[in-house]
Amino acid sequence: MRREDFPILNEKVHERALVYLDNAATTQKPQVVIDAIVEAYSHWNANVHRGVHHLSQVATQKHEEAREKVAQLIHAQSSEEIIFTKGTTDSLNMLARSFGEAMVNDGDEIIVSQLEHHSNIVPWQMLCERKGAVLKVIPLRDDLTLDVEAFKGLLSEKTRLVSVAHVSNVLGIINPVEEIIRLAHEKGVAVCVDGAQSVPHLAMDVQQLDCDFLVFSAHKMYGPTGLGVLYGKKEWLDKLPPVEGGGEMIEHVSFEKTTYNVLPYKFEAGTPNYVGSYAFSKAIDYVQAIGLEEVAKYEHELAVYLEEQLVLLSNVRVYAAGQEKAGAVSFNVYKADGGLIHPFDVGVLLDRQGVAVRTGHHCAEPLIDYLGVPGTVRASVGLYNTKEDVDVFVAALKKAIMMLE
Ligand code: PMP
């Protein structure tokens, strides 16, 4: 699907044509996104919001149009609910500090799950330390899906927030977030969805999902690095305090008292990444021109094909094989005597053949510990990958296995 739009895919790695299967870490950028960055700095760069001069007004308009576009992408009720951040990690830290400040007290509880990315664990742990709150963990069932029954038991009078990944960055599994949100809301508990791995792969509707917060990164959806989103329902964002002080987030400042700006600016201290937001709007245009549903369907078929090929290999163990997934497949390779071949060694031999995959703990050590392995090999697809990419990858893997056995 439109491989020719991504110039980096013409690069050679170790004199081989690049097969890029590390899309869960970051995606490559289409020419329109690269051009947008050059265009911004070449033609209308100026600081936003405060200027009366032409360039500042152009920059402001493009930045605010980008916010509108993000709101439409996730079906937010209004663009006031879209806060631009540096990325998913920044969004989660901001939420933990703001929500934590206002809503969490000694003895309160926050719930995450066993399969979270560190970015959706550590900010909550830090909050718990600050406030004397307790972090509870939704366990996994044997098939590596979230144990929803156990989750019901964890929800209590003391629960203030549940924060879970929509799609696991390690396993690719789509978690039952609709059910989690429904159960949490029955108890009046707010839910944050980590959409870092879902927004790029699934059509997202925050109003239908009814999540209170959604976080994601532009760079995982063909957009630039250094830009992310914290979506929050307006009634929540109105209630929560700002996290960072400085320019842009104020209404009036005096030494006696400072008042804060309206949404979303209350949460956006300092000069925003308006070049990034513009480039991201071009990435959204790009994906929407192909069609989000179309992309989701294509990537799903490709991921299923990839998993089918891996499952055929007798010494490969695929995690959560057969589960409904989006984008990523994790596996390990075993020797005939049952010994695990270190995922790092597999990754290096794949790289030598021009195939880029990720190996290690994928910033999800509690999950990797639970699996009882030193790490996994993860192959993850994007819209530009093809069946031929998968075939090259599987052939390279077979060769690597022969060398390592
Ligand atoms: N959560 C999940 C599920 C992720 O996959 C990632 C990125 N690997 C993050 C959070 C952190 O995203 P970022 O590094 O863009 O802040």
Coordinates of C-alpha atoms in Angstrom, one line a residue, residues 165-357:
A165 CA -3.6 0.2 27.1
H166 CA -6.1 -0.3 24.3
V167 CA -3.6 -2.4 22.4
S168 CA -0.6 -4.1 24.1
N169 CA 2.7 -2.8 22.6
V170 CA 4.3 -6.2 23.2
L171 CA 1.6 -8.7 22.3
G172 CA -0.5 -6.7 19.9
I173 CA -3.6 -7.9 21.8
I174 CA -6.7 -5.6 21.7
N175 CA -7.8 -5.3 25.3
P176 CA -11.5 -5.2 26.2
V177 CA -11.5 -1.5 27.0
E178 CA -15.2 -1.0 26.3
E179 CA -16.0 -3.4 29.1
I180 CA -13.4 -2.0 31.4
I181 CA -14.8 1.5 30.9
R182 CA -18.4 0.3 31.4
L183 CA -17.5 -1.5 34.7
A184 CA -15.5 1.4 36.0
H185 CA -18.2 3.9 35.2
E186 CA -20.8 1.8 37.0
K187 CA -18.7 2.6 40.1
G188 CA -18.1 6.2 39.1
V189 CA -14.5 5.7 38.3
A190 CA -12.7 7.5 35.5
V191 CA -10.7 5.6 32.8
C192 CA -7.6 6.7 30.8
V193 CA -7.0 4.7 27.6
D194 CA -3.4 4.5 26.4
G195 CA -4.0 4.6 22.7
A196 CA -0.3 4.7 21.6
Q197 CA -0.8 1.4 19.8
S198 CA -4.4 1.7 18.9
V199 CA -5.0 5.1 17.4
P200 CA -2.6 4.3 14.5
H201 CA -4.4 1.0 13.7
L202 CA -8.0 1.3 14.7
A203 CA -10.7 3.8 14.0
M204 CA -11.2 5.7 17.2
D205 CA -14.3 7.3 18.6
V206 CA -13.8 8.6 22.1
Q207 CA -17.5 9.5 22.5
Q208 CA -18.6 6.0 21.6
L209 CA -15.9 4.5 23.7
D210 CA -16.8 6.9 26.5
C211 CA -13.2 7.0 27.9
D212 CA -12.5 10.0 30.1
F213 CA -8.9 10.4 28.8
L214 CA -7.0 9.1 25.8
V215 CA -3.3 9.5 25.2
F216 CA -1.3 8.9 22.0
S217 CA 1.8 9.9 20.0
A218 CA 2.0 11.4 16.5
H219 CA 5.2 9.6 15.6
K220 CA 3.5 6.2 15.7
M221 CA 1.0 7.3 13.1
Y222 CA 3.2 8.6 10.3
G223 CA 3.6 12.0 12.0
P224 CA 6.6 13.8 13.5
T225 CA 8.4 13.0 16.8
G226 CA 8.0 15.3 19.7
L227 CA 4.2 15.6 19.5
G228 CA 1.5 13.8 21.3
V229 CA -2.1 14.3 22.5
L230 CA -3.9 14.2 25.8
Y231 CA -7.6 14.0 25.1
G232 CA -9.9 14.6 28.1
K233 CA -13.6 15.1 28.5
K234 CA -14.3 18.8 28.9
E235 CA -16.0 18.3 32.3
W236 CA -12.8 16.7 33.6
L237 CA -10.3 19.1 32.0
D238 CA -12.3 22.1 33.4
K239 CA -12.0 20.6 36.9
L240 CA -8.3 19.6 36.8
P241 CA -5.5 22.0 37.6
P242 CA -2.7 23.0 35.2
V243 CA 0.6 21.1 35.6
E244 CA 3.2 23.5 34.2
G245 CA 3.2 27.3 34.6
G246 CA 4.6 29.8 32.1
G247 CA 3.6 31.5 28.9
E248 CA 0.4 30.7 27.1
M249 CA -1.4 28.9 30.0
I250 CA -2.2 32.2 31.8
E251 CA -5.1 34.7 31.6
H252 CA -3.5 37.4 33.8
V253 CA -0.4 37.4 35.9
S254 CA 0.5 39.5 38.8
F255 CA 2.6 38.9 41.8
E256 CA -0.5 38.7 44.0
K257 CA -2.5 36.3 41.8
T258 CA -2.3 34.6 38.5
T259 CA -5.4 33.3 36.7
Y260 CA -5.4 30.6 34.0
N261 CA -6.3 30.5 30.4
V262 CA -9.3 28.6 29.0
L263 CA -9.1 25.1 27.6
P264 CA -7.0 23.7 26.1
Y265 CA -4.3 26.4 26.6
K266 CA -4.5 26.0 30.4
F267 CA -2.5 22.8 30.0
E268 CA -0.1 24.1 27.3
A269 CA 2.7 26.2 28.9
G270 CA 5.3 27.7 26.6
T271 CA 5.6 27.8 22.8
P272 CA 3.8 24.8 21.4
N273 CA 5.2 22.5 18.7
Y274 CA 3.2 24.1 15.9
V275 CA 5.4 22.7 13.2
G276 CA 4.8 19.3 14.6
S277 CA 1.1 19.8 14.8
Y278 CA 1.0 20.9 11.2
A279 CA 3.0 18.0 10.0
F280 CA 0.8 15.6 12.0
S281 CA -2.3 17.1 10.4
K282 CA -0.7 16.2 7.0
A283 CA -0.2 12.6 8.3
I284 CA -3.8 12.5 9.3
D285 CA -4.9 13.8 5.9
Y286 CA -2.6 11.1 4.3
V287 CA -4.2 8.2 6.3
Q288 CA -7.7 9.5 5.9
A289 CA -7.2 9.8 2.1
I290 CA -6.5 6.1 2.0
G291 CA -9.3 5.5 4.5
L292 CA -8.9 4.6 8.2
E293 CA -11.0 1.5 7.9
E294 CA -9.1 0.4 4.8
V295 CA -5.8 0.8 6.5
A296 CA -7.0 -1.1 9.6
K297 CA -8.3 -4.0 7.4
Y298 CA -5.1 -4.1 5.3
E299 CA -2.8 -4.1 8.4
H300 CA -5.0 -6.7 10.1
E301 CA -4.7 -9.1 7.2
L302 CA -1.0 -8.6 7.1
A303 CA -0.5 -9.2 10.8
V304 CA -2.6 -12.3 10.6
Y305 CA -0.5 -13.5 7.6
L306 CA 2.7 -12.8 9.6
E307 CA 1.4 -14.7 12.6
E308 CA 0.3 -17.7 10.4
Q309 CA 3.8 -17.9 8.9
L310 CA 5.5 -17.8 12.3
V311 CA 3.1 -20.4 13.8
L312 CA 4.2 -22.8 11.0
L313 CA 7.8 -22.7 12.3
S314 CA 8.1 -25.6 14.8
N315 CA 10.8 -23.9 17.0
V316 CA 9.0 -20.5 17.2
R317 CA 6.6 -19.7 20.0
V318 CA 4.2 -16.9 19.2
Y319 CA 2.7 -15.2 22.3
A320 CA -1.1 -14.9 22.4
A321 CA -1.4 -16.7 19.1
G322 CA -4.8 -16.6 17.6
Q323 CA -6.0 -13.6 19.8
E324 CA -7.5 -10.6 18.1
K325 CA -4.5 -8.3 17.5
A326 CA -3.6 -4.9 15.9
G327 CA -0.2 -4.4 14.4
A328 CA 2.3 -6.3 16.5
V329 CA 3.3 -10.0 16.9
S330 CA 5.8 -11.1 19.6
F331 CA 7.6 -14.4 19.6
N332 CA 10.7 -16.3 20.8
V333 CA 12.8 -19.0 19.1
Y334 CA 13.8 -22.2 20.9
K335 CA 16.5 -24.7 20.1
A336 CA 15.7 -28.4 19.6
D337 CA 16.7 -29.1 23.2
G338 CA 14.2 -26.6 24.4
G339 CA 16.7 -23.8 25.3
L340 CA 15.7 -20.3 24.4
I341 CA 17.7 -18.4 21.8
H342 CA 18.2 -14.9 23.1
P343 CA 15.9 -12.5 21.3
F344 CA 18.8 -10.1 20.9
D345 CA 20.7 -12.7 18.8
V346 CA 17.7 -13.3 16.6
G347 CA 17.3 -9.5 16.1
V348 CA 21.0 -9.0 15.2
L349 CA 20.9 -11.8 12.5
L350 CA 17.7 -10.3 11.1
D351 CA 19.2 -6.9 10.9
R352 CA 22.2 -8.3 9.0
Q353 CA 19.7 -9.4 6.4
G354 CA 18.1 -5.9 6.2
V355 CA 15.1 -6.7 8.4
A356 CA 14.3 -4.3 11.3
V357 CA 12.4 -5.8 14.2

